Coordinates of C-alpha atoms in Angstrom, one line a residue:
M1223 CA -54.0 -28.8 24.5
S1224 CA -53.9 -31.3 21.6
R1225 CA -50.8 -33.2 20.5
S1226 CA -51.2 -31.8 17.0
F1227 CA -51.2 -28.3 18.4
I1228 CA -48.1 -29.0 20.4
R1229 CA -46.3 -30.5 17.4
S1230 CA -47.3 -27.4 15.3
L1231 CA -46.0 -25.1 18.0
A1232 CA -42.7 -27.0 18.3
A1233 CA -42.3 -26.9 14.5
A1234 CA -42.9 -23.2 14.4
S1235 CA -40.4 -22.6 17.2
L1236 CA -37.8 -24.8 15.4
A1237 CA -38.4 -22.9 12.2
L1238 CA -37.4 -19.7 14.0
I1239 CA -34.4 -21.2 15.7
V1240 CA -32.8 -23.5 13.1
P1241 CA -32.0 -20.9 10.4
L1242 CA -30.0 -19.0 13.1
A1243 CA -28.3 -22.1 14.4
V1244 CA -27.5 -23.7 11.0
G1245 CA -26.6 -20.6 9.2
A1246 CA -24.7 -19.3 12.2
Q1247 CA -26.2 -15.8 11.9
R1248 CA -26.1 -13.4 14.7
P1249 CA -28.8 -11.1 15.9
S1250 CA -29.6 -8.5 13.3
S1251 CA -29.8 -5.8 15.9
A1252 CA -26.0 -5.4 16.0
A1253 CA -26.2 -2.6 13.5
D1254 CA -28.7 -0.8 15.7
S1255 CA -26.6 -1.0 18.9
I1256 CA -23.2 0.4 17.9
K1257 CA -21.3 1.2 21.1
Y1258 CA -18.0 2.5 19.7
V1259 CA -18.4 5.5 17.5
Y1260 CA -15.2 7.2 16.4
P1261 CA -15.8 10.7 15.1
A1262 CA -14.7 11.5 11.6
S1263 CA -12.8 14.6 10.6
P1264 CA -12.4 16.4 7.3
D1265 CA -8.8 15.4 7.1
L1266 CA -9.5 11.7 7.7
D1267 CA -12.4 11.7 5.3
A1268 CA -10.1 13.2 2.7
L1269 CA -7.5 10.5 3.3
K1270 CA -10.2 7.8 3.0
A1271 CA -11.4 9.3 -0.3
E1272 CA -7.8 9.4 -1.5
V1273 CA -7.0 5.8 -0.4
A1274 CA -10.1 4.5 -2.2
K1275 CA -8.9 6.1 -5.4
K1276 CA -5.5 4.5 -4.9
V1277 CA -7.1 1.1 -4.5
D1278 CA -9.1 1.7 -7.7
A1279 CA -5.9 2.6 -9.4
K1280 CA -4.6 -0.9 -8.5
A1281 CA -7.6 -2.7 -10.0
K1282 CA -5.3 -4.1 -12.7
L1283 CA -2.8 -5.3 -10.2
V1284 CA -5.7 -6.9 -8.2
Q1285 CA -6.9 -8.8 -11.2
E1286 CA -3.4 -10.0 -12.0
M1287 CA -2.7 -11.2 -8.4
V1288 CA -6.1 -12.9 -8.0
D1289 CA -5.8 -14.7 -11.4
Q1290 CA -2.2 -15.6 -10.9
V1291 CA -2.7 -17.2 -7.5
F1292 CA -5.8 -19.0 -8.8
S1293 CA -3.8 -20.5 -11.6
F1294 CA -1.3 -21.9 -9.1
G1295 CA -4.0 -23.9 -7.3
E1296 CA -1.7 -25.1 -4.6
L1297 CA -2.8 -27.1 -1.5
G1298 CA -1.8 -26.5 2.1
M1299 CA 1.9 -26.6 3.0
Q1300 CA 2.7 -26.8 -0.7
E1301 CA 2.0 -23.1 -1.5
F1302 CA 5.5 -22.5 -2.9
E1303 CA 4.6 -20.7 -6.1
T1304 CA 2.0 -18.6 -4.4
S1305 CA 4.3 -17.5 -1.6
K1306 CA 7.2 -16.8 -4.0
Y1307 CA 4.9 -14.6 -6.2
L1308 CA 3.2 -12.7 -3.4
T1309 CA 6.4 -12.0 -1.4
G1310 CA 8.1 -10.9 -4.6
I1311 CA 5.5 -8.2 -5.1
L1312 CA 5.9 -7.0 -1.5
E1313 CA 9.7 -6.9 -1.7
Q1314 CA 9.4 -4.9 -4.9
N1315 CA 7.4 -2.4 -2.9
G1316 CA 9.8 -2.0 0.0
F1317 CA 8.6 -4.6 2.4
K1318 CA 11.2 -6.7 4.3
V1319 CA 10.2 -10.4 4.1
E1320 CA 11.1 -13.2 6.5
R1321 CA 10.5 -16.6 5.0
G1322 CA 10.0 -20.1 6.6
V1323 CA 8.3 -18.6 9.6
G1324 CA 7.2 -21.1 12.3
G1325 CA 9.0 -24.0 10.7
M1326 CA 6.7 -23.8 7.6
P1327 CA 8.6 -23.4 4.3
T1328 CA 5.6 -21.5 2.7
A1329 CA 4.9 -19.2 5.6
W1330 CA 6.3 -15.7 5.7
V1331 CA 6.0 -12.3 7.3
A1332 CA 6.4 -9.0 5.4
R1333 CA 7.0 -5.8 7.3
W1334 CA 7.1 -2.1 6.4
G1335 CA 7.2 1.1 8.5
S1336 CA 8.3 1.8 12.1
G1337 CA 6.8 2.4 15.4
K1338 CA 3.2 2.0 16.7
P1339 CA 0.5 1.1 15.9
V1340 CA 1.5 -2.3 14.4
I1341 CA -1.3 -3.5 12.1
S1342 CA -1.2 -7.1 10.9
L1343 CA -3.1 -8.2 7.8
G1344 CA -3.7 -11.9 7.2
S1345 CA -5.5 -14.1 4.8
D1346 CA -5.4 -17.8 3.7
I1347 CA -3.6 -19.0 0.6
D1348 CA -4.4 -22.8 0.2
G1349 CA -6.7 -24.5 -2.2
I1350 CA -9.1 -27.6 -2.2
P1351 CA -8.3 -31.0 -3.7
Q1352 CA -10.0 -32.1 -6.9
T1353 CA -11.8 -28.8 -7.5
N1354 CA -10.2 -28.0 -10.9
T1355 CA -12.7 -26.4 -13.2
K1356 CA -12.7 -23.6 -15.7
P1357 CA -13.5 -20.2 -14.2
G1358 CA -16.3 -18.2 -15.7
V1359 CA -18.1 -21.4 -16.8
G1360 CA -21.4 -22.2 -15.0
Y1361 CA -20.9 -26.0 -15.0
R1362 CA -18.1 -28.5 -14.4
D1363 CA -15.6 -28.2 -17.2
Q1364 CA -12.1 -29.3 -16.0
Y1365 CA -9.0 -28.3 -17.8
L1366 CA -6.8 -30.6 -15.7
Q1367 CA -8.9 -33.5 -14.5
G1368 CA -8.6 -34.3 -10.8
A1369 CA -6.2 -31.5 -10.0
P1370 CA -6.6 -29.1 -7.0
S1371 CA -7.9 -25.6 -7.4
H1372 CA -9.3 -22.7 -5.3
G1373 CA -12.6 -24.3 -4.5
E1374 CA -13.2 -21.8 -1.7
G1375 CA -11.5 -18.7 -2.9
H1376 CA -8.3 -18.4 -0.9
N1377 CA -6.6 -17.0 -4.0
S1378 CA -8.1 -13.6 -3.3
G1379 CA -7.5 -12.6 0.3
V1380 CA -3.7 -11.8 0.3
P1381 CA -4.1 -9.9 -3.0
L1382 CA -6.8 -7.8 -1.2
N1383 CA -4.4 -7.1 1.7
I1384 CA -1.6 -6.2 -0.6
A1385 CA -3.7 -3.7 -2.5
A1386 CA -4.8 -2.2 0.8
A1387 CA -1.3 -2.1 2.3
L1388 CA 0.3 -0.6 -0.8
S1389 CA -2.4 2.1 -0.9
V1390 CA -2.0 3.0 2.7
K1391 CA 1.8 2.9 2.5
E1392 CA 1.7 5.6 -0.2
I1393 CA -0.4 7.8 2.1
M1394 CA 1.8 7.1 5.1
E1395 CA 4.9 8.1 3.1
A1396 CA 3.3 11.3 1.8
K1397 CA 2.0 12.3 5.2
K1398 CA 4.9 11.0 7.2
M1399 CA 2.6 8.9 9.3
Q1400 CA 4.1 6.5 11.9
G1401 CA 3.1 2.9 12.1
T1402 CA 4.1 -0.6 11.0
I1403 CA 2.2 -2.8 8.5
V1404 CA 2.7 -6.6 8.8
L1405 CA 1.4 -9.1 6.2
W1406 CA 1.3 -12.8 6.6
P1407 CA -0.5 -15.8 5.0
G1408 CA -2.7 -18.5 6.5
V1409 CA -0.9 -21.6 5.5
A1410 CA -2.8 -24.9 5.2
E1411 CA -6.0 -23.4 6.7
E1412 CA -8.0 -26.2 5.3
Q1413 CA -6.1 -28.6 7.5
M1414 CA -6.1 -26.0 10.4
A1415 CA -2.3 -26.6 10.4
G1416 CA -0.7 -23.2 10.3
K1417 CA -1.8 -20.3 12.5
A1418 CA -1.1 -22.0 15.9
F1419 CA 2.5 -22.4 14.8
L1420 CA 2.6 -18.7 13.7
V1421 CA 1.4 -17.8 17.2
R1422 CA 4.0 -20.0 18.8
A1423 CA 6.7 -18.3 16.6
G1424 CA 5.7 -15.0 18.2
I1425 CA 4.9 -13.0 15.1
F1426 CA 1.9 -11.3 16.9
K1427 CA 3.8 -10.3 20.1
D1428 CA 4.2 -6.7 19.0
V1429 CA 1.0 -6.5 17.0
D1430 CA -1.7 -4.0 18.2
I1431 CA -4.6 -5.1 15.9
T1432 CA -5.0 -7.9 13.3
L1433 CA -7.3 -7.3 10.3
F1434 CA -8.0 -10.7 8.8
T1435 CA -9.9 -11.2 5.6
H1436 CA -12.0 -14.2 4.2
V1437 CA -13.9 -14.6 1.0
G1438 CA -17.6 -14.5 1.3
Q1439 CA -20.8 -13.3 -0.5
D1440 CA -21.1 -9.8 1.0
L1441 CA -19.3 -7.1 2.8
G1442 CA -19.5 -7.9 6.5
V1443 CA -17.8 -8.1 9.9
S1444 CA -18.7 -9.5 13.3
W1445 CA -17.7 -9.2 16.9
G1446 CA -17.8 -11.3 20.0
Q1447 CA -18.1 -15.1 20.2
S1448 CA -18.3 -16.5 16.7
S1449 CA -20.1 -19.5 15.4
S1450 CA -16.9 -21.3 14.5
T1451 CA -15.9 -24.5 16.4
A1452 CA -12.6 -25.3 18.0
L1453 CA -10.8 -28.1 16.2
I1454 CA -8.2 -30.8 16.7
S1455 CA -7.0 -32.6 13.6
A1456 CA -5.1 -35.8 14.4
V1457 CA -3.9 -39.0 12.7
F1458 CA -4.2 -42.3 14.6
K1459 CA -1.6 -44.7 13.3
F1460 CA -1.9 -48.5 14.0
K1461 CA 0.8 -51.1 13.8
G1462 CA 0.1 -54.8 13.2
Q1463 CA 1.8 -57.9 11.6
S1464 CA 1.8 -58.7 7.9
A1465 CA 1.0 -62.2 6.5
H1466 CA -0.2 -63.8 3.4
A1467 CA -3.9 -62.8 3.4
A1468 CA -4.9 -66.1 1.9
G1469 CA -2.2 -68.6 2.8
A1470 CA -1.8 -67.8 6.5
P1471 CA -4.2 -65.0 7.5
W1472 CA -4.2 -66.3 11.1
R1473 CA -0.6 -65.2 11.4
G1474 CA -1.5 -61.6 10.5
R1475 CA -2.7 -58.8 12.7
S1476 CA -4.4 -56.2 10.5
A1477 CA -3.7 -52.6 11.3
L1478 CA -6.5 -51.7 8.8
D1479 CA -9.0 -53.7 10.9
A1480 CA -8.0 -51.5 13.9
A1481 CA -8.5 -48.3 11.9
M1482 CA -11.8 -49.4 10.5
L1483 CA -13.0 -50.5 14.0
M1484 CA -12.0 -47.1 15.3
G1485 CA -14.3 -45.5 12.7
T1486 CA -17.1 -47.9 13.5
G1487 CA -16.6 -47.5 17.3
W1488 CA -16.7 -43.8 16.9
E1489 CA -20.0 -43.9 15.0
Y1490 CA -21.5 -45.7 18.0
R1491 CA -19.9 -43.2 20.4
R1492 CA -21.0 -40.1 18.5
E1493 CA -24.7 -40.9 19.3
H1494 CA -24.0 -40.0 22.9
N1495 CA -22.1 -36.8 22.2
E1496 CA -23.8 -33.4 22.5
L1497 CA -25.5 -32.1 19.4
P1498 CA -23.0 -29.3 18.6
S1499 CA -20.1 -31.7 18.3
R1500 CA -18.8 -32.5 14.8
S1501 CA -16.3 -35.1 13.7
H1502 CA -15.3 -36.7 10.4
Y1503 CA -12.5 -38.9 9.2
V1504 CA -10.8 -40.5 6.2
I1505 CA -8.6 -43.6 6.0
S1506 CA -5.2 -42.1 5.1
D1507 CA -3.3 -45.4 5.0
G1508 CA -5.2 -48.6 4.2
G1509 CA -2.4 -50.9 3.5
D1510 CA -0.5 -51.7 0.3
Q1511 CA -2.4 -54.5 -1.5
P1512 CA -5.2 -56.9 -0.7
N1513 CA -3.2 -60.1 -0.5
V1514 CA -1.0 -58.8 2.3
V1515 CA -2.5 -58.3 5.7
P1516 CA -1.8 -54.6 6.4
S1517 CA 0.9 -54.1 9.0
T1518 CA 0.3 -50.3 9.1
A1519 CA -2.8 -48.2 8.8
A1520 CA -3.9 -44.8 9.7
I1521 CA -7.2 -42.9 10.2
W1522 CA -7.3 -39.1 10.1
F1523 CA -9.9 -37.4 12.3
Y1524 CA -11.2 -33.8 12.6
F1525 CA -12.8 -33.3 16.1
R1526 CA -14.8 -30.1 16.5
E1527 CA -16.6 -28.6 19.5
R1528 CA -17.7 -25.2 20.7
D1529 CA -14.6 -24.3 22.7
S1530 CA -11.1 -25.6 23.4
D1531 CA -11.9 -27.5 26.6
R1532 CA -14.8 -29.3 25.0
V1533 CA -12.7 -30.3 21.9
K1534 CA -9.9 -31.6 24.1
A1535 CA -12.5 -33.8 25.8
L1536 CA -13.8 -35.0 22.4
F1537 CA -10.2 -35.8 21.4
E1538 CA -9.7 -37.8 24.6
Q1539 CA -12.8 -39.8 23.7
G1540 CA -11.2 -40.5 20.3
K1541 CA -8.0 -41.8 21.9
R1542 CA -10.0 -44.2 24.1
V1543 CA -11.9 -45.6 21.1
A1544 CA -8.6 -46.0 19.2
Q1545 CA -7.1 -47.9 22.2
G1546 CA -10.1 -50.2 22.2
A1547 CA -9.8 -50.8 18.5
A1548 CA -6.2 -51.8 19.0
M1549 CA -7.1 -54.2 21.8
M1550 CA -9.8 -55.9 19.7
T1551 CA -7.4 -56.6 16.9
D1552 CA -4.2 -57.4 18.9
T1553 CA -2.5 -54.5 17.2
Q1554 CA -0.8 -51.4 18.6
L1555 CA -1.9 -47.8 18.6
D1556 CA 1.5 -46.7 17.4
T1557 CA 1.1 -42.9 17.2
V1558 CA -1.4 -40.2 17.8
M1559 CA -0.2 -37.2 15.9
I1560 CA -1.8 -33.8 16.1
I1561 CA -1.4 -32.1 12.8
G1562 CA -3.7 -29.1 13.2
S1563 CA -5.8 -27.2 15.7
G1564 CA -7.7 -24.1 16.3
W1565 CA -9.7 -22.2 18.8
S1566 CA -13.2 -20.9 18.2
G1567 CA -12.8 -17.2 17.2
H1568 CA -13.8 -14.3 19.4
F1569 CA -13.6 -10.9 17.6
S1570 CA -13.0 -7.3 18.7
R1571 CA -16.1 -5.2 19.1
P1572 CA -14.3 -1.8 18.8
V1573 CA -12.4 -2.7 15.7
A1574 CA -15.5 -4.4 14.1
E1575 CA -17.6 -1.3 14.7
A1576 CA -15.0 1.0 13.3
M1577 CA -14.8 -1.2 10.2
Y1578 CA -18.5 -1.3 9.8
A1579 CA -18.6 2.4 9.3
N1580 CA -16.2 1.9 6.3
I1581 CA -18.3 -1.0 5.0
K1582 CA -21.3 1.4 4.8
K1583 CA -19.1 4.0 3.1
V1584 CA -17.8 1.6 0.4
G1585 CA -20.9 -0.5 -0.3
M1586 CA -21.2 -3.5 -2.4
P1587 CA -19.7 -3.7 -6.0
A1588 CA -21.9 -2.9 -9.0
W1589 CA -22.5 -6.3 -10.5
D1590 CA -23.2 -6.2 -14.3
E1591 CA -25.5 -8.5 -16.3
K1592 CA -22.6 -10.9 -17.1
D1593 CA -21.8 -11.3 -13.4
Q1594 CA -25.4 -12.1 -12.6
T1595 CA -25.7 -14.5 -15.6
L1596 CA -22.8 -16.6 -14.3
A1597 CA -24.2 -16.6 -10.8
K1598 CA -27.7 -17.6 -11.9
G1599 CA -26.3 -20.1 -14.3
I1600 CA -24.4 -22.1 -11.6
Q1601 CA -27.3 -21.8 -9.2
R1602 CA -29.6 -23.2 -11.8
E1603 CA -27.1 -26.0 -12.6
L1604 CA -27.0 -27.0 -9.0
G1605 CA -30.8 -26.9 -8.5
Q1606 CA -30.7 -23.8 -6.3
P1607 CA -32.9 -20.7 -6.4
E1608 CA -31.7 -18.4 -9.1
R1609 CA -31.1 -15.4 -6.9
G1610 CA -27.9 -14.2 -8.4
L1611 CA -25.3 -12.1 -6.6
S1612 CA -26.2 -10.1 -3.5
S1613 CA -26.4 -6.3 -3.9
S1614 CA -27.6 -5.5 -0.4
G1615 CA -25.5 -3.3 1.8
G1616 CA -22.9 -4.5 4.2
N1617 CA -23.7 -5.8 7.7
I1618 CA -22.3 -6.2 11.2
S1619 CA -23.3 -8.9 13.6
G1620 CA -22.8 -9.6 17.2
P1621 CA -22.1 -12.6 19.4
V1622 CA -23.7 -15.9 18.8
P1623 CA -25.8 -16.9 21.8
E1624 CA -24.6 -20.2 23.4
A1625 CA -28.0 -21.8 22.8
L1626 CA -27.7 -21.2 19.1
R1627 CA -24.2 -22.6 18.7
M1628 CA -25.0 -25.9 17.0
G1629 CA -21.7 -26.7 15.4
G1630 CA -20.2 -25.9 12.1
G1631 CA -17.0 -24.9 10.4
S1632 CA -13.7 -23.9 11.9
D1633 CA -10.9 -21.4 11.1
D1634 CA -7.6 -21.2 12.9
I1635 CA -7.8 -17.4 13.0
G1636 CA -9.3 -18.3 16.3
D1637 CA -5.8 -18.8 17.8
V1638 CA -4.8 -15.3 16.6
S1639 CA -8.0 -13.7 18.0
W1640 CA -7.1 -15.0 21.5
N1641 CA -3.7 -13.4 21.3
V1642 CA -4.4 -10.0 19.8
P1643 CA -7.5 -8.0 19.1
T1644 CA -8.7 -9.4 15.7
I1645 CA -11.6 -9.1 13.3
T1646 CA -12.4 -10.9 10.0
L1647 CA -13.6 -8.9 7.0
R1648 CA -15.9 -10.8 4.6
Y1649 CA -15.7 -9.6 1.1
P1650 CA -18.0 -10.6 -1.9
S1651 CA -16.2 -12.8 -4.4
N1652 CA -18.2 -16.1 -3.9
I1653 CA -21.6 -16.9 -5.5
P1654 CA -24.4 -17.5 -3.0
G1655 CA -26.1 -20.9 -2.8
L1656 CA -23.0 -23.1 -3.5
P1657 CA -22.0 -26.1 -1.4
G1658 CA -18.5 -24.9 -0.3
H1659 CA -15.2 -26.8 -0.7
N1660 CA -16.5 -27.7 -4.1
W1661 CA -15.5 -27.1 -7.8
A1662 CA -18.6 -24.9 -8.1
N1663 CA -17.1 -22.4 -5.6
A1664 CA -14.0 -22.0 -7.9
I1665 CA -15.9 -20.7 -11.0
S1666 CA -16.1 -17.1 -9.8
M1667 CA -12.7 -16.8 -8.4
A1668 CA -10.8 -15.7 -11.5
T1669 CA -13.6 -13.6 -13.0
P1670 CA -14.8 -10.0 -12.7
I1671 CA -16.9 -11.1 -9.7
A1672 CA -13.8 -11.9 -7.7
H1673 CA -11.9 -8.8 -9.0
K1674 CA -14.7 -6.4 -8.1
G1675 CA -15.2 -8.0 -4.7
V1676 CA -11.5 -7.8 -3.8
V1677 CA -11.3 -4.1 -4.8
A1678 CA -14.3 -3.3 -2.6
G1679 CA -12.8 -5.3 0.3
A1680 CA -9.4 -3.6 -0.1
K1681 CA -11.1 -0.2 0.2
V1682 CA -12.7 -1.2 3.5
Q1683 CA -9.4 -2.7 4.7
A1684 CA -7.4 0.4 3.8
M1685 CA -9.9 2.8 5.3
T1686 CA -9.9 0.8 8.6
M1687 CA -6.1 0.9 8.6
L1688 CA -6.3 4.7 8.3
D1689 CA -8.7 4.8 11.3
I1690 CA -6.3 2.9 13.4
L1691 CA -3.3 4.9 12.3
S1692 CA -5.1 8.2 13.0
N1693 CA -6.9 7.4 16.2
Q1694 CA -5.1 5.9 19.2
Q1695 CA -8.4 5.4 21.0
I1696 CA -9.3 2.5 18.7
V1697 CA -6.2 0.6 19.8
K1698 CA -6.9 1.5 23.4
D1699 CA -10.5 0.4 23.2
A1700 CA -9.6 -2.8 21.4
W1701 CA -7.2 -3.8 24.2
D1702 CA -9.6 -2.8 26.9
Y1703 CA -12.3 -5.1 25.3
F1704 CA -9.7 -7.9 24.8
T1705 CA -8.5 -7.7 28.5
N1706 CA -11.7 -6.9 30.4
V1707 CA -14.3 -8.7 28.3
Q1708 CA -12.9 -11.3 26.0
T1709 CA -10.1 -12.8 28.1
K1710 CA -11.5 -11.8 31.5
T1711 CA -12.3 -15.4 32.4
V1712 CA -10.9 -17.4 29.4
K1713 CA -7.1 -17.5 28.8
Y1714 CA -5.5 -18.9 25.7
Y1715 CA -3.5 -22.1 25.7
P1716 CA -2.3 -23.9 22.6
L1717 CA -4.0 -27.1 21.5
I1718 CA -0.7 -28.2 19.9
G1719 CA 1.9 -29.6 22.2
P1720 CA 5.4 -28.2 22.7
N1721 CA 6.9 -31.0 20.6
D1722 CA 4.3 -30.9 17.8
Q1723 CA 5.8 -29.7 14.5
P1724 CA 4.1 -28.3 11.4
P1725 CA 3.0 -31.1 9.0
I1726 CA 5.0 -29.9 6.1
W1727 CA 4.5 -33.2 4.3
L1728 CA 0.8 -32.5 3.8
N1729 CA -0.4 -32.7 0.2
K1730 CA 3.1 -33.3 -1.1
D1731 CA 2.2 -36.4 -3.0
I1732 CA -0.8 -34.7 -4.7
L1733 CA 1.4 -31.8 -5.9
L1734 CA 4.1 -34.1 -7.1
K1735 CA 1.4 -35.8 -9.2
Y1736 CA -0.1 -32.7 -10.7
R1737 CA 2.4 -29.8 -10.5
E1738 CA 4.2 -30.3 -13.8
D1739 CA 0.9 -30.4 -15.7
M1740 CA -0.4 -27.5 -13.6
R1741 CA 2.5 -25.4 -14.7
K1742 CA 1.2 -25.4 -18.3
Y1743 CA -1.8 -23.5 -17.0
Y1744 CA -0.1 -20.8 -14.9
Y1745 CA -1.4 -17.4 -15.8
D1746 CA 0.9 -15.3 -18.0
P1747 CA -0.1 -11.6 -17.5
K1748 CA 2.4 -10.5 -20.1
K1749 CA 0.6 -12.3 -22.9
Y1750 CA -3.1 -12.2 -21.7
K1751 CA -5.1 -9.4 -20.1
N1752 CA -6.8 -12.0 -17.8
Y1753 CA -6.9 -15.7 -17.0
L1754 CA -10.2 -16.1 -18.9
E1755 CA -8.6 -14.9 -22.1
Q1756 CA -5.6 -17.3 -21.6
L1757 CA -8.0 -20.3 -21.2
G1758 CA -10.1 -19.1 -24.2
I1759 CA -13.3 -18.7 -22.1
T1760 CA -16.1 -16.4 -23.2
Y1761 CA -17.5 -14.8 -20.0
P1762 CA -19.9 -16.0 -18.9
T1763 CA -20.6 -19.5 -20.4
V1764 CA -23.7 -21.2 -18.9
H1765 CA -26.3 -23.8 -19.8
D1766 CA -29.8 -22.5 -20.5
K1767 CA -31.0 -25.3 -18.3
P1768 CA -29.2 -28.0 -16.3
V1769 CA -27.7 -30.9 -18.3
P1770 CA -28.7 -34.3 -16.8

């Protein structure tokens, strides 16, 4: 067998494997192997048709909520305007709201109803730094340079849940159905800094099922072991001795040297870590000015691995490298502060399969020519294939095989999923082919693309809530799977310590810098029918070809 043939065979095999590993896709046969089938009834079908109409009737409210939260553009732990606005809507509609949950000023829990089942609805609310750009414009056009924005789409998930909850609430009142609806926000998800504290606060202790939502490009749901990685976010603070950097540098002990040596040492160490591990860092404190030897410095790391035990081991490696850096510079490793963490998610098969039936029933939104023009315009601008928005039907996927888990993103919904049967509904408000955590991902999030995607997702969410309220077997099956499959050999433990507190200082300086100017751009639904109109944007605005 020739070497060239072996290389060709290896390349062909890799071509089959890599798209699954990198794209974190699960086997496509999940839709063909549905295990949990819950029989429909004429009465339940009628309720689902009714709730879909109720969601459609809230399309204007959806547009206003999505646009309003987009205009706030707040970062993690600073989502004050967002939380005030969303809880105000819920209180106006009869929900009892508890604020400041888990020691986080922007966290809250809203409850309505009584008795079982208790259904919790969650979604994230924080934005991305420096992603400000005009929505509906297929190229970078900032209206407030350098400001944060929703460069992932977290402005849309809680509005989806509110539309679904209010629609189901109306039916529960009319039909005198028993059950409790609980809504909550994912605070500072981009820093993985919120949900572990919500779990510790006990807000899921009486919950039967959690239906989480996250913005995506399609309608979809998955079950089993996810592709997400467990994560520990930690700041390593070094303490040295200041001195005149030119007059007496020998008297100084540079904390910055220690932080930079930790980064350099980690680069050498990472060569010997397993391929699925991920880690990245920024210098969050580099000293005050060049002519003073820095007496303090800090480096902020994200450590990611496939599960909680592995990420803890990776974190311990980081500690050892930090201690070595301190020794090399005659400084001190002053503090190692965990500021965020999350387990890799594992999602409920019974609930996912029940939701998938509703995904098929609802189907994807009907995108019009303007929607597709914006999508193709930004894809063209970024040098991506001009495939536009997806119109294919929804999907369900199963567990990711261990051999294909090659690292990737994280979401602290994982902590919730190991405490209560949980699924994540993806709904189509993003444009395919974009880099993520980027200004380009913001351009659709206050446009008809986002509005239509949220309405479709709210219908799926509401129908699944009706399934759970109407059929006790779903809750029973969900907990049987949770107890006898998911947690049979793996038991949850928090990656945060008992004395760790929420990092409520996160992003405070950024919002202090920009908030007053950002207020000038808050959406005013009393004056403008949508945010595009307020900003004077013709939808869509695109380049015929990319501008160099």
